[in-house]
mmCIF file of C-alpha atoms in Angstrom:
data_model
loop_
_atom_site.group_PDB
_atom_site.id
_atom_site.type_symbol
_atom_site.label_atom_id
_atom_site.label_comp_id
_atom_site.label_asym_id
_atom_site.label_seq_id
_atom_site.Cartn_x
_atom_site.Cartn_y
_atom_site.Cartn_z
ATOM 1 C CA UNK A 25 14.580 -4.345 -9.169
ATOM 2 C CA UNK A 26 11.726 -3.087 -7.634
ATOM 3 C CA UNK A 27 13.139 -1.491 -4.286
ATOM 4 C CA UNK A 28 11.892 1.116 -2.121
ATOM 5 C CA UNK A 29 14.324 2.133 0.911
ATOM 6 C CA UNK A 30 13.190 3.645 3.938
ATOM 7 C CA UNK A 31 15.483 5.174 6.914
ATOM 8 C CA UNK A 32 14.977 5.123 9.871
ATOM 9 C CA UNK A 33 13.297 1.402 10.319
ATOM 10 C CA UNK A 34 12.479 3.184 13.580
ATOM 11 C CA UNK A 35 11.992 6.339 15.388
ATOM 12 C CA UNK A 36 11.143 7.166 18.926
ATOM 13 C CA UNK A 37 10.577 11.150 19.382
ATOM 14 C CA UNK A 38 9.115 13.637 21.747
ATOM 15 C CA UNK A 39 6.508 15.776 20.781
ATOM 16 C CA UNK A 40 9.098 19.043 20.801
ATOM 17 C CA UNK A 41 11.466 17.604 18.473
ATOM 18 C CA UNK A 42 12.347 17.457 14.772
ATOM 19 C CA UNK A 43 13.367 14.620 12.794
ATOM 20 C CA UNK A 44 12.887 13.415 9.197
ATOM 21 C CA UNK A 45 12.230 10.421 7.649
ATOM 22 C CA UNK A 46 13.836 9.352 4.408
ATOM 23 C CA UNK A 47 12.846 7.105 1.376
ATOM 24 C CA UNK A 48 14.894 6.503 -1.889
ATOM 25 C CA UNK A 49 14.391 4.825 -5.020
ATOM 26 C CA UNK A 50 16.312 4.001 -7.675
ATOM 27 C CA UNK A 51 14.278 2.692 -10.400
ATOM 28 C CA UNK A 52 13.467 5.896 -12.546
ATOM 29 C CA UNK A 53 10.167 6.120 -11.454
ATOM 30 C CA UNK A 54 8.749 9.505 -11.137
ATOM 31 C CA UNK A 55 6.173 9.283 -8.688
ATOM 32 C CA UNK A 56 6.369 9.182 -5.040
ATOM 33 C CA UNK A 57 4.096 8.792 -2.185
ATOM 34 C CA UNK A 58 3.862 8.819 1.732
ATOM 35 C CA UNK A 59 1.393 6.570 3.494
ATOM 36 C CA UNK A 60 0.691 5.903 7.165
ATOM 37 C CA UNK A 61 -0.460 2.890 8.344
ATOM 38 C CA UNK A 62 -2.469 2.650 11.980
ATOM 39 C CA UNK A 63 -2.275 -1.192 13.189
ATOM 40 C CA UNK A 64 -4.782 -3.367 11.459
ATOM 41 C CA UNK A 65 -5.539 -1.033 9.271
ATOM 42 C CA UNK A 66 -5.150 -0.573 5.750
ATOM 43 C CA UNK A 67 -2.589 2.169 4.596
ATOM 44 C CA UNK A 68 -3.888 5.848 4.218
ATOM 45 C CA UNK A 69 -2.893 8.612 1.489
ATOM 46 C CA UNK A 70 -0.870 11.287 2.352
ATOM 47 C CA UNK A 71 1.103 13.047 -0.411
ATOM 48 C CA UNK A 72 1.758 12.091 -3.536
ATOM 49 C CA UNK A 73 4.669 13.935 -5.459
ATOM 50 C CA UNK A 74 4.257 13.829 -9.277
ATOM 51 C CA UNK A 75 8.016 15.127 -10.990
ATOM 52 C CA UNK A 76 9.094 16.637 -7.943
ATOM 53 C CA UNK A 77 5.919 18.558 -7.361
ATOM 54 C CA UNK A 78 3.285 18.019 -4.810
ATOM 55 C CA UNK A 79 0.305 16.860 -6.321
ATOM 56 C CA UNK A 80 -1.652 15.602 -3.572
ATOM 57 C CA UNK A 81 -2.180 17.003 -0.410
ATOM 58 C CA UNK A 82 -4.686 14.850 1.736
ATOM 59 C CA UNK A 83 -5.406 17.483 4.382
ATOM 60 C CA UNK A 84 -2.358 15.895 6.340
ATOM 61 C CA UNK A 85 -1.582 18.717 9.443
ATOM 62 C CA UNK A 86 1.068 21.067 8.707
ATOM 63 C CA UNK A 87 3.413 19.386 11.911
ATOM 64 C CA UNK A 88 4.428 16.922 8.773
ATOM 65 C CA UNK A 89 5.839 18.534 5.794
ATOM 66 C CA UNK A 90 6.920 16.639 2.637
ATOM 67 C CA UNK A 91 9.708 17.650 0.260
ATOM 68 C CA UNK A 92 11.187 15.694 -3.257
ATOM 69 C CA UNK A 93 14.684 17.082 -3.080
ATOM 70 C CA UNK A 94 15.082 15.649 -6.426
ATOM 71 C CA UNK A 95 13.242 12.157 -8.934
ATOM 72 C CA UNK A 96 14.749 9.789 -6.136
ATOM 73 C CA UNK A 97 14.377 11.239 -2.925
ATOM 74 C CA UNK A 98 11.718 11.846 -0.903
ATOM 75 C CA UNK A 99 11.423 13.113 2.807
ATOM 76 C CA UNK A 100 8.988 13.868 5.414
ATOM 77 C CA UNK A 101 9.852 16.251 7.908
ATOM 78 C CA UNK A 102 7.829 15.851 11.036
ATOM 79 C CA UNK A 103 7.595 18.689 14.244
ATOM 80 C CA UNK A 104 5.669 19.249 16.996
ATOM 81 C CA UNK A 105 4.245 15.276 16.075
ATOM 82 C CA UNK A 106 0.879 14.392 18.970
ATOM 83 C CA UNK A 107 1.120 10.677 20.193
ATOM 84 C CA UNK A 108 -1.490 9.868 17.945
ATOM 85 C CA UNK A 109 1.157 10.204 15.420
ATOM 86 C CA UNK A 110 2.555 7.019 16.288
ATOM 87 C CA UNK A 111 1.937 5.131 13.413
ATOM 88 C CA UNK A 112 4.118 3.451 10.136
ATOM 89 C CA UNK A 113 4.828 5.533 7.492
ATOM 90 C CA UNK A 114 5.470 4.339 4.515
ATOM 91 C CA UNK A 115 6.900 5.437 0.982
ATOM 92 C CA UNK A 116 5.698 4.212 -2.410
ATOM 93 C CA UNK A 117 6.998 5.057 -6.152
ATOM 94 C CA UNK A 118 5.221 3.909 -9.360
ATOM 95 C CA UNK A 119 6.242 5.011 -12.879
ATOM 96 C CA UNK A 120 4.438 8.044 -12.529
ATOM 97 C CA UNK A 121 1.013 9.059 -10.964
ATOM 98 C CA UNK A 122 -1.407 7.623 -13.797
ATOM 99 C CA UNK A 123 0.401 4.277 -13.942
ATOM 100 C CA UNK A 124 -0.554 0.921 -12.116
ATOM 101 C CA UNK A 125 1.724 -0.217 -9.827
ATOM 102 C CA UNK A 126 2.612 1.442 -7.028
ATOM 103 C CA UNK A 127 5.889 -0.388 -4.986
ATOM 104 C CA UNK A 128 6.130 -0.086 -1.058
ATOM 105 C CA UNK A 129 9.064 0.809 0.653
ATOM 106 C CA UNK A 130 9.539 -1.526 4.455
ATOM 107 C CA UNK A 131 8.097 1.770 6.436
ATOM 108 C CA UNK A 132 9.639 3.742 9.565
ATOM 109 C CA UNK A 133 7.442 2.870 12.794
ATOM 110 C CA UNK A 134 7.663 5.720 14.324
ATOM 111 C CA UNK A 135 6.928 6.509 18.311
ATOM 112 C CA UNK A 136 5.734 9.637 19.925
ATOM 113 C CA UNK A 137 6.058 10.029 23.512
ATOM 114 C CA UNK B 13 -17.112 8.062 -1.759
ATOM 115 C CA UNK B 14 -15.482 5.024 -3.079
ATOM 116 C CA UNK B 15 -15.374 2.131 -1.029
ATOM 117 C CA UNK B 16 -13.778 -1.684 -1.273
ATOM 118 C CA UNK B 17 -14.995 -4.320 1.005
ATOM 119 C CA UNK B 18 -12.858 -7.085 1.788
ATOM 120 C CA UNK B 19 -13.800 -10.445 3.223
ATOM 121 C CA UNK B 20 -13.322 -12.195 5.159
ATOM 122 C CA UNK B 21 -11.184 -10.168 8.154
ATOM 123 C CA UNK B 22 -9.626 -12.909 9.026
ATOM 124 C CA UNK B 23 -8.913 -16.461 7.618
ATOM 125 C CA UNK B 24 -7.157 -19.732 8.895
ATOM 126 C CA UNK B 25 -6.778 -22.970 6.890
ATOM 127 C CA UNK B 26 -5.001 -26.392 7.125
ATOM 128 C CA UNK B 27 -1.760 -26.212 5.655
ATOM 129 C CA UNK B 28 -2.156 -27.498 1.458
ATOM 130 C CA UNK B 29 -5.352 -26.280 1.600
ATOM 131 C CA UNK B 30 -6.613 -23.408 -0.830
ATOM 132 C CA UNK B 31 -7.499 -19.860 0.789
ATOM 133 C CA UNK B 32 -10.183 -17.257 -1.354
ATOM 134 C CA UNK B 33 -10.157 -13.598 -0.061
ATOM 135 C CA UNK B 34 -12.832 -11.282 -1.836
ATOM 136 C CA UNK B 35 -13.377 -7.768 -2.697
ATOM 137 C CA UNK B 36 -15.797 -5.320 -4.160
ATOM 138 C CA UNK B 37 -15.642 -2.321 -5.112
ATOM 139 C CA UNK B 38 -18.259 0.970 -6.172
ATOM 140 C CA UNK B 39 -16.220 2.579 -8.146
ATOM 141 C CA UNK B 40 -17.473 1.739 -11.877
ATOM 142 C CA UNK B 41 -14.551 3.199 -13.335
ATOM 143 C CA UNK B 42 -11.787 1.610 -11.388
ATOM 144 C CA UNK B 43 -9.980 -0.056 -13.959
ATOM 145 C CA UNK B 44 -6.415 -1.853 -11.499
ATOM 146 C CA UNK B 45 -7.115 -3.867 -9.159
ATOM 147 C CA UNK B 46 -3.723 -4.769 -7.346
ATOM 148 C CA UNK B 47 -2.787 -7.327 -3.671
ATOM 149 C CA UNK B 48 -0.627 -6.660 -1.732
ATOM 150 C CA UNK B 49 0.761 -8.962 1.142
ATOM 151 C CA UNK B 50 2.206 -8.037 4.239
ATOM 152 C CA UNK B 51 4.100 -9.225 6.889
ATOM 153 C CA UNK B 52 4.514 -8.408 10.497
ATOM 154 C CA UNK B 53 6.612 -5.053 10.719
ATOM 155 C CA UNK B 54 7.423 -5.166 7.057
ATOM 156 C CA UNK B 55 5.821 -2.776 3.940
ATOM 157 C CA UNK B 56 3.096 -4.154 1.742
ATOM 158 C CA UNK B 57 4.363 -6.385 -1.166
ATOM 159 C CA UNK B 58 2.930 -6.528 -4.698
ATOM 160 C CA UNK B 59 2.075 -10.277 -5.258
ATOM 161 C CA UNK B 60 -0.613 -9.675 -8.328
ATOM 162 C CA UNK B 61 -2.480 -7.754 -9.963
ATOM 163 C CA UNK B 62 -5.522 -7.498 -12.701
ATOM 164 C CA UNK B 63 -6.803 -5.146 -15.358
ATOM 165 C CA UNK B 64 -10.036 -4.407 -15.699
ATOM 166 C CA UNK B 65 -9.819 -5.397 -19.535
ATOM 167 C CA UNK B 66 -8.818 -8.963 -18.275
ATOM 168 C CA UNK B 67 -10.881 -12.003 -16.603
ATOM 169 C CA UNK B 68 -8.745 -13.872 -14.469
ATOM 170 C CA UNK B 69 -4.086 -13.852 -14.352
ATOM 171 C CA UNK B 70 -2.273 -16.815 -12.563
ATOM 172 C CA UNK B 71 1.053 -16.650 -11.308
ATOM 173 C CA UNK B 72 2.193 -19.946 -9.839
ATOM 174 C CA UNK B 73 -0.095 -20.770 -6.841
ATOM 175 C CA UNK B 74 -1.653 -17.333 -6.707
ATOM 176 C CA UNK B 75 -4.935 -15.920 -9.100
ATOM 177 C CA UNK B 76 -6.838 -13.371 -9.361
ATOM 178 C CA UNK B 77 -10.085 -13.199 -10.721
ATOM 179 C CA UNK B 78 -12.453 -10.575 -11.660
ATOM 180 C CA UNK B 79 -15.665 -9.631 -12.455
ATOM 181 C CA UNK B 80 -16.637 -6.371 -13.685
ATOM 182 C CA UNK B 81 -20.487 -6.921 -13.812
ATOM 183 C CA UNK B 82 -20.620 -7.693 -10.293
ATOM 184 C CA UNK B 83 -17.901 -5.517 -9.279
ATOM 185 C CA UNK B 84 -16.197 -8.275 -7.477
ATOM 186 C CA UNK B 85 -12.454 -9.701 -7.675
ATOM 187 C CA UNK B 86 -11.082 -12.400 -5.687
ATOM 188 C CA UNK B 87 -7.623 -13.691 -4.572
ATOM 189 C CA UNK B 88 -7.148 -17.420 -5.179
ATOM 190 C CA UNK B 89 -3.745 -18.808 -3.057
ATOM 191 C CA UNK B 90 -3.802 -23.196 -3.838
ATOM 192 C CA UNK B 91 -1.252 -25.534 -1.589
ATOM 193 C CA UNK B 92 -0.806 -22.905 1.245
ATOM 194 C CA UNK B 93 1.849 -22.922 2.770
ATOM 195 C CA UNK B 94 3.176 -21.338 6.745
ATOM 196 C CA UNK B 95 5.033 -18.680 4.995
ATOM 197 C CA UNK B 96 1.982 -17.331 3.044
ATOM 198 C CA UNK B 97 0.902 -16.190 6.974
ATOM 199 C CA UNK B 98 0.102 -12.256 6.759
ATOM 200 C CA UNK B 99 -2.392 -9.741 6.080
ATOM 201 C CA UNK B 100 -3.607 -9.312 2.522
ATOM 202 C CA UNK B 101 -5.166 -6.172 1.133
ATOM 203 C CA UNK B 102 -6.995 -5.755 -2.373
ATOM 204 C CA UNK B 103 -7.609 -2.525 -3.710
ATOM 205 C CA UNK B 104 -8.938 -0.626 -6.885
ATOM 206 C CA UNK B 105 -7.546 2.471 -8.693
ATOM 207 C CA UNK B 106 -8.285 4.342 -12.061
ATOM 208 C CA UNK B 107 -5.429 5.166 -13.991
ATOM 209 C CA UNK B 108 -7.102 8.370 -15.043
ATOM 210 C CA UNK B 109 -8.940 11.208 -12.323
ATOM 211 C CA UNK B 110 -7.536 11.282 -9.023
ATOM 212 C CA UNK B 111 -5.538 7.324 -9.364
ATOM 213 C CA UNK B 112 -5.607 6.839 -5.250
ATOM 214 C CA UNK B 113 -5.645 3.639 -4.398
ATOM 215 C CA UNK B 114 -8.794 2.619 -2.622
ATOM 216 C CA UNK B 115 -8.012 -0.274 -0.216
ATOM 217 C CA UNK B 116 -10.064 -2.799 1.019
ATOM 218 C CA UNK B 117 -9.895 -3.653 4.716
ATOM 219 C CA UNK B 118 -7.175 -6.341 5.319
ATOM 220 C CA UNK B 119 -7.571 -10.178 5.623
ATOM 221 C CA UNK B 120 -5.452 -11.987 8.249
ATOM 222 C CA UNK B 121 -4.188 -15.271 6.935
ATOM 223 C CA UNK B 122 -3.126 -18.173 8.932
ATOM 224 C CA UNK B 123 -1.612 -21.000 7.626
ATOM 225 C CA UNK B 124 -1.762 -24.125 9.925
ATOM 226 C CA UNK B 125 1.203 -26.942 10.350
#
């Protein structure tokens, strides 16, 4: 089983409010990653948690804030979001950070009005 | 910094007909070169992928081929059918140094009735 889960599948917010995004996975694998994907566009690095430590840090604005609550969980806490937010966001694992294959989760599109 | 070009942006062919997406890369040292399909509101999907220590991988009516001289790869889809309609990406990775994924641009597929 190669399943990432994402929740919400969507999210409308204003640009004062909080909300989080969530993505699980349950296959043991030990590195996790958030992407966000623009339309037509290919998707773009923005963390990458290696054993429940940030590893990467793409110069992603503070306003989103990762955290790896534990090997499975992943979340990305957004405030204060601009409309050019608006994007999906999407979660990846892989075995860990120096393996190949890297498994998508289904994304949250989110909205920011 | 590294780049992958992919070609061409967008693609339609006759269904049964045979569909050839290429990429290259700059990277010398990327060594994974994975696709990914996607869908319309869904996550990207790992359909196949090549090592660098490896010419060419079938799986059913998908290939991959790759050459490391040239620093080209190429997806190979025979007997399309409607439902192999998306967007595909290639990319390249190292499994060693800073293992992002570099993706290539996207290719639109359309399969004809």
């Amino acid at each position: 089983d190669t399943e990432v889960t994402q929740t919400p599948k969507h999210l409308v917010m204003g640009m004062t409010n909080k909300k989080s995004l969530k993505c699980e996975q349950h296959m043991g694998h030990r590195a996790m990653y958030w992407y966000k994907q623009k339309a037509k566009k290919p998707p773009e690095l923005m963390f990458v948690y290696s054993y429940e430590k940030l590893s990467i840090n793409e110069s992603v604005p503070s306003r989103f804030s990762p955290e790896c609550p534990n090997s499975s969980l992943l979340n990305l806490h957004l405030h204060a979001l601009q409309p050019e937010d608006s994007a999906l966001y999407l979660c990846a694992s892989s075995q860990v950070v120096h393996s190949y294959e890297q498994y998508f989760g289904p994304g949250t599109r989110l909205t920011v009005t | 910094g590294e780049n992958v070009e992919q070609h061409p942006s967008t693609l339609s062919v006759q269904e049964g007909d045979s569909a050839v997406i290429k990429c290259t890369y700059s990277d010398s040292a990327s060594n994974y070169f994975p696709w990914y399909k996607q869908e319309l509101g869904k996550g990207p999907q790992l359909i196949i992928d090549i090592r660098s220590n490896v010419g060419e991988k079938k799986d059913q009516r998908i290939a991959v081929t790759l050459n490391k001289t040239a620093k080209h790869f190429s997806l190979h889809i025979t007997e399309t059918q409607p439902e192999d309609s998306a967007v595909y990406f290639c990319a390249a990775t190292r499994t060693s140094g800073t293992y992002k994924y570099i993706f290539g641009t996207g290719t639109r597929l359309k399969v004809l009735a």
